[in-house]
Coordinates of C-alpha atoms in Angstrom, one line a residue:
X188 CA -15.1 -2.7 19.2
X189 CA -16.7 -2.8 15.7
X190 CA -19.2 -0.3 13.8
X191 CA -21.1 -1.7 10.8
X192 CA -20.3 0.2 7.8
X193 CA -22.1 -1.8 4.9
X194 CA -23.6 -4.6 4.2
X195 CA -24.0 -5.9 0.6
X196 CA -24.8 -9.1 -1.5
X197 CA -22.5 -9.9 -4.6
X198 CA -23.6 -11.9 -7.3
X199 CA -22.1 -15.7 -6.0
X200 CA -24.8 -14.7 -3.1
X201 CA -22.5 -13.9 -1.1
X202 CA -23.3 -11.2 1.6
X203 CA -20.0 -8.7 2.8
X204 CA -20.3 -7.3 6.0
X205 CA -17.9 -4.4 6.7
X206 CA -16.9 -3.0 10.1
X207 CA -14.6 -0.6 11.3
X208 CA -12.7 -0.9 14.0
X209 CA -13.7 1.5 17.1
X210 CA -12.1 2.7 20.9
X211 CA -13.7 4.8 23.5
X212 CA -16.4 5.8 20.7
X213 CA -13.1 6.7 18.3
X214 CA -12.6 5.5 14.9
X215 CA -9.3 3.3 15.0
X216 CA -7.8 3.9 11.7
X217 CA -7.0 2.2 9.3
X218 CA -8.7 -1.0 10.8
X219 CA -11.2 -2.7 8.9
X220 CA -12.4 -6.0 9.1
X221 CA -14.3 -8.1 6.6
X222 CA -17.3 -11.1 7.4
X223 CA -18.4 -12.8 4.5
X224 CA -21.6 -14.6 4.9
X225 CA -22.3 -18.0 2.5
X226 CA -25.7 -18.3 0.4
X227 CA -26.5 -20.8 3.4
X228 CA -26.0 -17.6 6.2
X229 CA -23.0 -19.0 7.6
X230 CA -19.9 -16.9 8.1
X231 CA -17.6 -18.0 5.5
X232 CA -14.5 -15.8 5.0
X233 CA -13.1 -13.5 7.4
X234 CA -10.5 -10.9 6.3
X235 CA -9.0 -8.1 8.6
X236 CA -6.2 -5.9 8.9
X237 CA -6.7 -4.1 12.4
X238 CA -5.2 -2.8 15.8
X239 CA -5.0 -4.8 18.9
X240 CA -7.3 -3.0 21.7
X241 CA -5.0 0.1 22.9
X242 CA -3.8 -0.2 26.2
X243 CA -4.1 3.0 28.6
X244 CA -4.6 5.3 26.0
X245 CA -5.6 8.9 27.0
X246 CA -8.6 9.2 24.9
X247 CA -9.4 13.2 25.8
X248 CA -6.9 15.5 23.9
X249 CA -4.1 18.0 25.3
X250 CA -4.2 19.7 21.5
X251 CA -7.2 22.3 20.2
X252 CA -8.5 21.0 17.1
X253 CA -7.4 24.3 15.6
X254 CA -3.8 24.0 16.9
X255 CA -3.8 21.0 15.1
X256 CA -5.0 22.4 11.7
X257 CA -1.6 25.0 11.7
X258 CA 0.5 22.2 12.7
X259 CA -0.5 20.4 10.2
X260 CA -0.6 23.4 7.5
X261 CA 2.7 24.7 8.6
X262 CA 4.2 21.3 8.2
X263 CA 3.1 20.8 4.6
X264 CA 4.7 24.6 3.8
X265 CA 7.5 23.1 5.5
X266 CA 7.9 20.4 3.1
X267 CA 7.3 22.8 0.2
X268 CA 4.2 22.2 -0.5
X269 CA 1.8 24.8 -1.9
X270 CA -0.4 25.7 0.9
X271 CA -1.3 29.1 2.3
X272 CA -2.6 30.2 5.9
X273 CA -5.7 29.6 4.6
X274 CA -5.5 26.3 3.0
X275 CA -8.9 24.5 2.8
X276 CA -9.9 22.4 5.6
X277 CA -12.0 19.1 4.2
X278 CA -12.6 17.8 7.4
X279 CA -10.8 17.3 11.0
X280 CA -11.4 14.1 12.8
X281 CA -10.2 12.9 16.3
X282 CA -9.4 9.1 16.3
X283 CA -7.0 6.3 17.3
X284 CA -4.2 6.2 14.8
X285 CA -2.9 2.6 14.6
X286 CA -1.3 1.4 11.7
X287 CA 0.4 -2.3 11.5
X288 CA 4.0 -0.9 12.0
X289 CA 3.5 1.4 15.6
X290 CA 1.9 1.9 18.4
X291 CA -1.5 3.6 18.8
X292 CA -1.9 7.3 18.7
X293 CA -5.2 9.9 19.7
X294 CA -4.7 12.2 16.8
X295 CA -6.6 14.0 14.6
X296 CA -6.8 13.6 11.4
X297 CA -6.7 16.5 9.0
X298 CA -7.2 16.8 5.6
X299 CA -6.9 19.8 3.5
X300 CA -6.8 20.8 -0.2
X301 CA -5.2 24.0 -2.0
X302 CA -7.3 23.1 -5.0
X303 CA -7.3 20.5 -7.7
X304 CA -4.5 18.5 -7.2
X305 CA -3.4 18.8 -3.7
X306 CA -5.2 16.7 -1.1
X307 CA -3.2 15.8 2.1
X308 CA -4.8 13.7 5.0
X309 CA -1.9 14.9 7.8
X310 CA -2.1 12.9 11.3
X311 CA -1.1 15.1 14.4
X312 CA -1.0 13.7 17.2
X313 CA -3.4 15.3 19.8
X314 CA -1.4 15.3 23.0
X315 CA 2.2 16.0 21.4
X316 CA 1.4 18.0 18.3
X317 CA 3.8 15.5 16.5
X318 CA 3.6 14.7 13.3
X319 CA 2.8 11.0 13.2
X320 CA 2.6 10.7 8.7
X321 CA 0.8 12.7 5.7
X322 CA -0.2 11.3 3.3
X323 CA -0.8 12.6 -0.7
X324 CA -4.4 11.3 -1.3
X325 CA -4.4 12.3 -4.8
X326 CA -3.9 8.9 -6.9
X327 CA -1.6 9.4 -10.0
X328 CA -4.2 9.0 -15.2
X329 CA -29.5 12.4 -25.3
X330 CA -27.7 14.2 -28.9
X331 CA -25.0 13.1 -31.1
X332 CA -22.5 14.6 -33.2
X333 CA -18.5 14.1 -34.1
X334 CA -15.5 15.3 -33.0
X335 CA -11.4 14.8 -34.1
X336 CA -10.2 12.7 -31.2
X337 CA -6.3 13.0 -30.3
X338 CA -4.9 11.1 -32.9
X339 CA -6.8 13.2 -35.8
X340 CA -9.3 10.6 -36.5
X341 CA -13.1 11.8 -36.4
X342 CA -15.1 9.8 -34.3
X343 CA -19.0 10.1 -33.0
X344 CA -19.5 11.6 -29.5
X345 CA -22.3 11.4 -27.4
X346 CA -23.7 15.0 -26.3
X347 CA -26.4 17.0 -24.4
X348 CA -28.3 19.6 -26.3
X349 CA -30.0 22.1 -24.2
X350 CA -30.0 26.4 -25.1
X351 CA -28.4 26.1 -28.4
X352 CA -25.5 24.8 -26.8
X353 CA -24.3 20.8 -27.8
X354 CA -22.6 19.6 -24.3
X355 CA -19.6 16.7 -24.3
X356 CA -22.4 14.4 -21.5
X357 CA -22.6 11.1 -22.1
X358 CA -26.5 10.2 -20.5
X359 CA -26.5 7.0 -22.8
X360 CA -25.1 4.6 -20.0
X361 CA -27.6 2.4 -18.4
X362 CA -26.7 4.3 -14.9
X363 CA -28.4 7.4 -16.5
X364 CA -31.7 8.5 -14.4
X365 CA -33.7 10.0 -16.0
X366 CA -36.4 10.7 -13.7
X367 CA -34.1 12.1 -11.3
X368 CA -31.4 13.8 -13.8
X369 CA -31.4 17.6 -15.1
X370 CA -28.4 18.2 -17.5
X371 CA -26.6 19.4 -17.9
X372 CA -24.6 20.4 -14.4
X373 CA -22.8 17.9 -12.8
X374 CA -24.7 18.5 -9.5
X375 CA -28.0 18.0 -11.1
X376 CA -27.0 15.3 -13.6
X377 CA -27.7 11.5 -12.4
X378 CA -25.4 9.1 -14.2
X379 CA -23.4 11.0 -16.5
X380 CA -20.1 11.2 -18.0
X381 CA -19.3 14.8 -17.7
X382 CA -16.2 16.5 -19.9
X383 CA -15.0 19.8 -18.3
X384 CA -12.3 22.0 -20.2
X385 CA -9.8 23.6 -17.9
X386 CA -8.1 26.2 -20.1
X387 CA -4.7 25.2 -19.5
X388 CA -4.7 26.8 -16.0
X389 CA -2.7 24.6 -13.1
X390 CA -4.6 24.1 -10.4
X391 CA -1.3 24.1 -8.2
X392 CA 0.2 27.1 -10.0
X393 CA -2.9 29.2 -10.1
X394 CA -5.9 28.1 -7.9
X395 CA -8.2 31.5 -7.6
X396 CA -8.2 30.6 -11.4
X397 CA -9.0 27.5 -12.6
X398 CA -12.7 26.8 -13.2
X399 CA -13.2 24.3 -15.6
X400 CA -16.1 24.8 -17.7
X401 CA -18.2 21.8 -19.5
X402 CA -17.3 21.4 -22.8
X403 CA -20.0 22.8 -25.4
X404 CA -20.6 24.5 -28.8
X405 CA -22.9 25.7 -31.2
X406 CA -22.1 22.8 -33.5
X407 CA -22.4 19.0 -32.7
X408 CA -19.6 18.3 -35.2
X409 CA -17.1 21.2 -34.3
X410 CA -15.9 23.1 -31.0
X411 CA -15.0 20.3 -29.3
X412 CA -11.0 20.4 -28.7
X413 CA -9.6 16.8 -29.1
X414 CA -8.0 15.8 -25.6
X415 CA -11.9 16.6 -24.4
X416 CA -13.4 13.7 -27.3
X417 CA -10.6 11.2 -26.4
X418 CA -11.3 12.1 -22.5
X419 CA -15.4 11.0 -23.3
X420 CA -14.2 8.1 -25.5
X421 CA -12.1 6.7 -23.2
X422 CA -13.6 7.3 -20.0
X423 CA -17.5 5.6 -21.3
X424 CA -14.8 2.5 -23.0
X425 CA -13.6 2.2 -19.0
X426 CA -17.6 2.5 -18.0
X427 CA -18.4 -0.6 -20.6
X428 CA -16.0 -2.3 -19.5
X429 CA -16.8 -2.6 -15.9
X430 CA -20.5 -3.0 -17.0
X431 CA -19.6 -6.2 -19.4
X432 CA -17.1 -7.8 -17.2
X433 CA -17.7 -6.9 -13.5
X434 CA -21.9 -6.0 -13.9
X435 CA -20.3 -3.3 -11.9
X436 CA -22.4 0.8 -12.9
X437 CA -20.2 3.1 -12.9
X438 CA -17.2 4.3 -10.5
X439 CA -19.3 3.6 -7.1
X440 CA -21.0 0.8 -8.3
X441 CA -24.1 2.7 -7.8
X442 CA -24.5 5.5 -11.3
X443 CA -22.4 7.5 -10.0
X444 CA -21.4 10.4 -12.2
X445 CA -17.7 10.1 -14.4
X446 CA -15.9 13.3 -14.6
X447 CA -13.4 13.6 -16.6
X448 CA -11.3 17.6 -16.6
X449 CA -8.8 18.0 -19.8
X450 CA -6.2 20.7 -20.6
X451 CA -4.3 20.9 -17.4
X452 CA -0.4 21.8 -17.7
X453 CA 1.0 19.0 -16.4
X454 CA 2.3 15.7 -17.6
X455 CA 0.1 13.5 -15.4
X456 CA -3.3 12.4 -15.0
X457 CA -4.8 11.3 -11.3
X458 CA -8.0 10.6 -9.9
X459 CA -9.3 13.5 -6.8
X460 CA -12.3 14.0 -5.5
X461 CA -14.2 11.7 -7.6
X462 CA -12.7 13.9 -10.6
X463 CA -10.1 12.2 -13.6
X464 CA -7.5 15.0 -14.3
X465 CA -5.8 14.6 -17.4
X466 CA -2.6 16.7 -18.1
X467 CA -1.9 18.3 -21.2
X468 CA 2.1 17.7 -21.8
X469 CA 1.4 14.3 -23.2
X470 CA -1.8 12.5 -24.6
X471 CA -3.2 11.5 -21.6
X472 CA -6.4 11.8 -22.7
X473 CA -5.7 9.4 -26.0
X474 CA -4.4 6.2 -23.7
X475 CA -7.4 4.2 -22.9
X476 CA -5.5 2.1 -20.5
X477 CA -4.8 5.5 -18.4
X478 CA -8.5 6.3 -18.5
X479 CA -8.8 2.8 -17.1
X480 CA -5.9 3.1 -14.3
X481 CA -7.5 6.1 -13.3
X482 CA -11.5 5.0 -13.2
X483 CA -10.0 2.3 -10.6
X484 CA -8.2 4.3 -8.6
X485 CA -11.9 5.7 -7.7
X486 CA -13.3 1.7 -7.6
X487 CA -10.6 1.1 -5.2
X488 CA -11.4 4.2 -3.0
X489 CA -15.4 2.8 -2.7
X490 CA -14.1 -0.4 -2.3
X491 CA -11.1 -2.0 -0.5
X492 CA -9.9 2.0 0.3
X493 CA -6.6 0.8 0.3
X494 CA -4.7 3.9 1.7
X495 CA -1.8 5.7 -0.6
X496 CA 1.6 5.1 1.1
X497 CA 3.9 1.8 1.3
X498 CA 2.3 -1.6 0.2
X499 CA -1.2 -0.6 0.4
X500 CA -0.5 1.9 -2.0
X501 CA 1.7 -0.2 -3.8
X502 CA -1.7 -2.5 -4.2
X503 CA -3.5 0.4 -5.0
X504 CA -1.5 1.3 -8.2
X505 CA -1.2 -2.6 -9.3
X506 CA -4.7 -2.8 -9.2
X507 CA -5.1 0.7 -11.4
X508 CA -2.8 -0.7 -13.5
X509 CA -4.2 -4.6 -14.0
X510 CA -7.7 -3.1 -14.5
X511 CA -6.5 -0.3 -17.3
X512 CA -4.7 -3.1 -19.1
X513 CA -7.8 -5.3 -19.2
X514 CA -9.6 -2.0 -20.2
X515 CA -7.5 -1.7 -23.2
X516 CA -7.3 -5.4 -24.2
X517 CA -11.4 -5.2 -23.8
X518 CA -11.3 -3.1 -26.5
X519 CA -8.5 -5.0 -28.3
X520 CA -10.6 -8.3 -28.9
X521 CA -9.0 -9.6 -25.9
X522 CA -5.7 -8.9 -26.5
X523 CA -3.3 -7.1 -23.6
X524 CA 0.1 -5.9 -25.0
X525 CA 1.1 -5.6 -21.1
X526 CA 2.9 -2.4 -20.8
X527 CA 0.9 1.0 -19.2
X528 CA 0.9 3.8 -21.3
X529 CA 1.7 2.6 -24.4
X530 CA -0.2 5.7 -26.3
X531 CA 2.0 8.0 -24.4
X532 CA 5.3 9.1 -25.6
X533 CA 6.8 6.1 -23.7
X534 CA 5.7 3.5 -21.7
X535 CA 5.4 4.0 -18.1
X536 CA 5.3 0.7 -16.6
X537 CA 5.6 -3.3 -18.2
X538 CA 3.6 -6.0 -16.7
X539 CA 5.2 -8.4 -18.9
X540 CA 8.6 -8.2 -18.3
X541 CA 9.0 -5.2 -15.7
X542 CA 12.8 -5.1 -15.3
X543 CA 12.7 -4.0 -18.9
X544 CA 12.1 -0.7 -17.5
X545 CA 13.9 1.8 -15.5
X546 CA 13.0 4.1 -13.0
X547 CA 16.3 6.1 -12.9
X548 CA 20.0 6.0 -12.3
X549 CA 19.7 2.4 -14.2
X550 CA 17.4 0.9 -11.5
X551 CA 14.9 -1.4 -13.2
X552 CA 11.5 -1.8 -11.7
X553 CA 11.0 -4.9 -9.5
X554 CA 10.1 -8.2 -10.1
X555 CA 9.7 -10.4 -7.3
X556 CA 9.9 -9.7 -3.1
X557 CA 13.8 -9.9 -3.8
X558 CA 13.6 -6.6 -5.3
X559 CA 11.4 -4.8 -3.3
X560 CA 12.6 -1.1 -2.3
X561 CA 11.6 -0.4 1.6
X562 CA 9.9 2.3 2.4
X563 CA 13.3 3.9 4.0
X564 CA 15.4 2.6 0.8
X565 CA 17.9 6.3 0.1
X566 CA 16.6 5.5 -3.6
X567 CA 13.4 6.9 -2.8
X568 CA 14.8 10.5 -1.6
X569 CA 15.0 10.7 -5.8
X570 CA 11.5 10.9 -6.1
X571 CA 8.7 13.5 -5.5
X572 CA 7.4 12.6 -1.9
X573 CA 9.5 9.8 -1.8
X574 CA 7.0 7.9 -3.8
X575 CA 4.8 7.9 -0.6
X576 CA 7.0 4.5 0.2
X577 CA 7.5 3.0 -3.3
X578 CA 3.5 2.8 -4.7
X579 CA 4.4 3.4 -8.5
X580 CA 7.7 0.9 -8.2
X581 CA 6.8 -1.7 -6.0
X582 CA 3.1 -1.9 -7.9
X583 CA 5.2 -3.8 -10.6
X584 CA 5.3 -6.9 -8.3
X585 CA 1.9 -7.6 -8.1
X586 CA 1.3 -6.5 -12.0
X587 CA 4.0 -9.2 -12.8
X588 CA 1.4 -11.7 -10.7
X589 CA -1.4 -10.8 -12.4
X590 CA 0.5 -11.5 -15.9
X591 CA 1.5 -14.3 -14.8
X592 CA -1.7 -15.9 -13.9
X593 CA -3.1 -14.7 -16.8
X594 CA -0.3 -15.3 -19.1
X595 CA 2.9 -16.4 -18.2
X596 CA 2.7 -19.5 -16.4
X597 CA 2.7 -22.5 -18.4
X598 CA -0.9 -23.6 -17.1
X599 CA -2.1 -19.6 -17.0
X600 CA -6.3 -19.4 -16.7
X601 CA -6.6 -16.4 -19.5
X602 CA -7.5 -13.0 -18.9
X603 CA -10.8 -12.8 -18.0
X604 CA -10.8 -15.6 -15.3
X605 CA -7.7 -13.5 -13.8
X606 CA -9.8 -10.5 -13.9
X607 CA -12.6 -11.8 -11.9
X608 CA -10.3 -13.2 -9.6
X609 CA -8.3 -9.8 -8.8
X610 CA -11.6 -8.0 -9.1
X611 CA -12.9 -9.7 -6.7
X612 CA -10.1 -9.7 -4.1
X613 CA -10.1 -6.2 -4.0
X614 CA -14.1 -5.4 -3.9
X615 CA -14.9 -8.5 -1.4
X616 CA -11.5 -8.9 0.6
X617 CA -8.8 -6.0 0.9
X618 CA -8.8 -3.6 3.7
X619 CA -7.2 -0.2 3.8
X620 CA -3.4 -1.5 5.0
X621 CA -3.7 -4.5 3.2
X622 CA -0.3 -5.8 2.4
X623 CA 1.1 -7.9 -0.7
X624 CA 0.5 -11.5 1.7
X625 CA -2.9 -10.3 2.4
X626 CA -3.2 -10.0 -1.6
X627 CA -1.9 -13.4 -2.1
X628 CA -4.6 -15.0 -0.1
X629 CA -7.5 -12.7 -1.1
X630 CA -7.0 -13.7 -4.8
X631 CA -6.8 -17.6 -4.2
X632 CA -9.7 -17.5 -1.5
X633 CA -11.5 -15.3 -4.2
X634 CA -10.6 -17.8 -7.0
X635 CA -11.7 -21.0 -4.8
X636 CA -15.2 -19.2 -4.0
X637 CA -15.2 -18.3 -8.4
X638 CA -14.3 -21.9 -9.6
X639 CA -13.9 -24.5 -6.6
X640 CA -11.7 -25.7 -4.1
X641 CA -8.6 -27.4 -5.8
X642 CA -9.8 -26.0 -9.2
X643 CA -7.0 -24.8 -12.1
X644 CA -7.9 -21.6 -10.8
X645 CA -7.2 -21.3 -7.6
X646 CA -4.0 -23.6 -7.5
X647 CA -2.5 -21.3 -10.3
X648 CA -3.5 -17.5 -8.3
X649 CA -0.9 -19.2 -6.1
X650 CA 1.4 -20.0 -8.1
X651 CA 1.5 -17.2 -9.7
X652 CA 2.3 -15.1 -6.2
X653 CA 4.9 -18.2 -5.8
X654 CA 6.6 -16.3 -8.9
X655 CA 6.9 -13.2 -7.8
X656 CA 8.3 -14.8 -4.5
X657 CA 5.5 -13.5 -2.4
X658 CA 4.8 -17.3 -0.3
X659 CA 2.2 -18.6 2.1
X660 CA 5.0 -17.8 4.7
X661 CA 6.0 -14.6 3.5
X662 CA 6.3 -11.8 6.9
X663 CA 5.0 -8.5 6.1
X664 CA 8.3 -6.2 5.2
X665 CA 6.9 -3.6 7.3
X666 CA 7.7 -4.0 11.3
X667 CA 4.7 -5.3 13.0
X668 CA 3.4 -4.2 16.0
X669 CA 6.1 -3.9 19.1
X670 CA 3.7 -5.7 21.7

């Protein structure tokens, strides 16, 4: 029942051997499994998060593949969303939709865009025409001259001279290649950080007009607007970073291009599409540790692909968040100050102490597994798409691990050990419905393969889970499987 999907050795020589999970020549999504093969070519490790074999599942569909592309569009209008009748189809896929908490469904899977922004994977089943979930994929933050960055200071930029014209492309990175490159498009470029300039035009609002152009001028120490220097700043700081600490090149790990669009209305900034978006209704651009947050997003996607909604999500944003604070403190000699967005007009999100923080209506963001809001918690109708389950509020649980292992514990193992630990759960171990247990064990497994069985290190990644009351014996909250 399994498909190889990859197959690739780390640098403890290690080997990871993906697989996804298959049924009558269907994918079975969101089941992954894991083999991780020893320097000696044993199997070592084995992590998983997959479907038992369906049982008298009708695998030919009742439903046209077009039917199921207007259920799925008029459901999203439905909701409110801003899709037309001829909202983009991405891609339509028939499979076996199995998630941990239900049965297993033929559906097809359909995702669709309405431009930059809006990216919804809906599953309709293919017999009933039911809506079985949708989910918001969209994670929400060569010449040289100067530039004013955000905060009015003038810093040097890296640029692309070519016609006349000084372009904001970084092709100073190691992942830059040159015998294959030709700046400066980003189709033709081969690892490059890109700036694009979107004219303060919404994607949402008004897609048949936004077309972000790359950033250029006449001048390689004037034209350049300052949310586009910080964005090329920041975003190369997030690419050093990775380099340095993780020996990782770029977002895919293989020199990949980093795009980075500026001067969007909105008071966000998410990762699409292998894009950054930054809003323009706060300095999104100017906080580094954003940049970070949303550089990972796109690690996580090529890596563990934990999916968007409920505790994988939740993972999904911890993770942004631990690496875009170990961005920042990378470039603060080392030094974390533990809250996200500290650049922006205020703080989003505190690693530290997270009940320092609301969310609204005087509800502090959780701590521990005692405060954990449920996917079907009434607090959540408050929030746009319900949160997708919780992913920006319940993220603060495993962010409160991660300090603690780092910092908080009175035998903590320092930053940079916890970063290698985290960083390599999450590329080596976690699976697309990975849940917070699942988390616990990937980071002490990771930390015993990093520093020894028994070590400081591995004894205090569980303790520092044991904090945030997320135990060896902890159940998923989610319902498992009926049979």
């Amino acid at each position: 029942e399994w498909e190889l999907l990859h197959s690739k050795e780390d640098s403890l020589g290690f080997t990871q051997v993906q697989f996804s999970q298959t049924y009558d020549e269907l994918e079975v999504w969101p089941s992954s499994v894991t083999v991780q093969i020893n320097p000696q070519g044993h199997a070592h490790v084995v992590t998983a998060a997959y479907a038992p074999t369906p049982k008298n599942l009708e695998t030919k569909p009742s439903l046209l593949a077009t039917s199921a592309y207007r259920v799925a569009v008029e459901h999203l209008q439905s909701e409110g969303l801003p899709f037309s009748d001829s909202a983009h189809l991405e891609s339509q896929q028939l499979l076996v939709y199995a998630p941990l908490s239900s049965n297993p469904h033929l559906a097809y899977s359909v995702s669709l865009h309405e431009g930059s922004g809006v990216d919804w994977q809906v599953m309709v089943d293919a017999h009933s025409g039911e809506i079985l979930t949708s989910i918001n994929q969209v994670c929400t933050a060569a010449a040289q001259g100067s530039g004013a960055d955000v905060s009015g200071q003038t810093v040097p930029i890296e640029l692309w001279f070519e016609d006349n014209q000084y372009s904001l492309l970084n092709t100073t990175k190691s992942m830059h290649d040159e015998q294959r490159s030709d700046p400066p498009g980003f189709q033709t470029t081969v690892g490059g950080i890109l700036i694009y300039e979107a004219g303060n035009v919404s994607p949402q609002e008004n897609p048949d007009n936004f077309n972000p152009g790359l950033v250029s001028s006449v001048s390689p120490d004037s034209g350049f607007p300052a949310d586009a220097v910080s964005a090329s700043i920041n975003l190369a700081k997030v690419y050093d970073y990775y380099e340095a600490r993780h020996q990782r090149t770029s977002i895919d790990g293989q020199g990949g291009n980093i795009i980075g669009i500026t001067n969007v209305p909105i008071n966000n900034a998410y990762w699409q599409n292998d894009v950054i978006t930054f809003g323009n209704l706060d300095t999104w651009t100017h906080a580094l540790d954003f940049a970070g947050h949303e550089m990972t997003h796109g690690v996580i996607e090529k890596t563990a692909g934990l999916i968007y909604q409920n505790q994988p999500g939740a993972l999904n944003e911890a993770i942004a968040d631990i690496f875009g604070e170990s961005v920042e403190a990378f470039e603060n000699n080392g030094v974390p100050d533990w809250k996200l967005g500290t650049l922006l007009n205020s703080p989003l999100r505190d690693m530290r102490n997270p009940g320092s923080l609301e969310i609204g209506q005087g509800r502090p963001y959780p701590s521990r597994m005692s405060d954990f809001i449920p996917p079907n918690d009434p607090f959540l109708d408050n929030l746009q798409g319900r949160d997708n389950g919780g992913v920006h509020l319940n993220s603060s649980i495993i962010n409160h691990a991660f300090y603690q292992l780092a910092e908080g514990l009175p035998e903590s193992v320092g930053l940079p050990a916890a970063e290698q630990i985290f960083y390599r759960a999450v590329t080596t171990k976690l699976q697309k419905q990975s849940q917070f247990l699942d988390c616990r064990i990937a980071c002490i497994q990771s930390a015993e393969e990093l520093f020894g069985v028994g070590s400081t290190e591995a004894r205090q990644t569980a303790e520092a889970f044991n904090t945030v009351e997320i135990f060896d014996q902890t159940l998923p909250t989610e319902p498992t499987r009926p049979y």
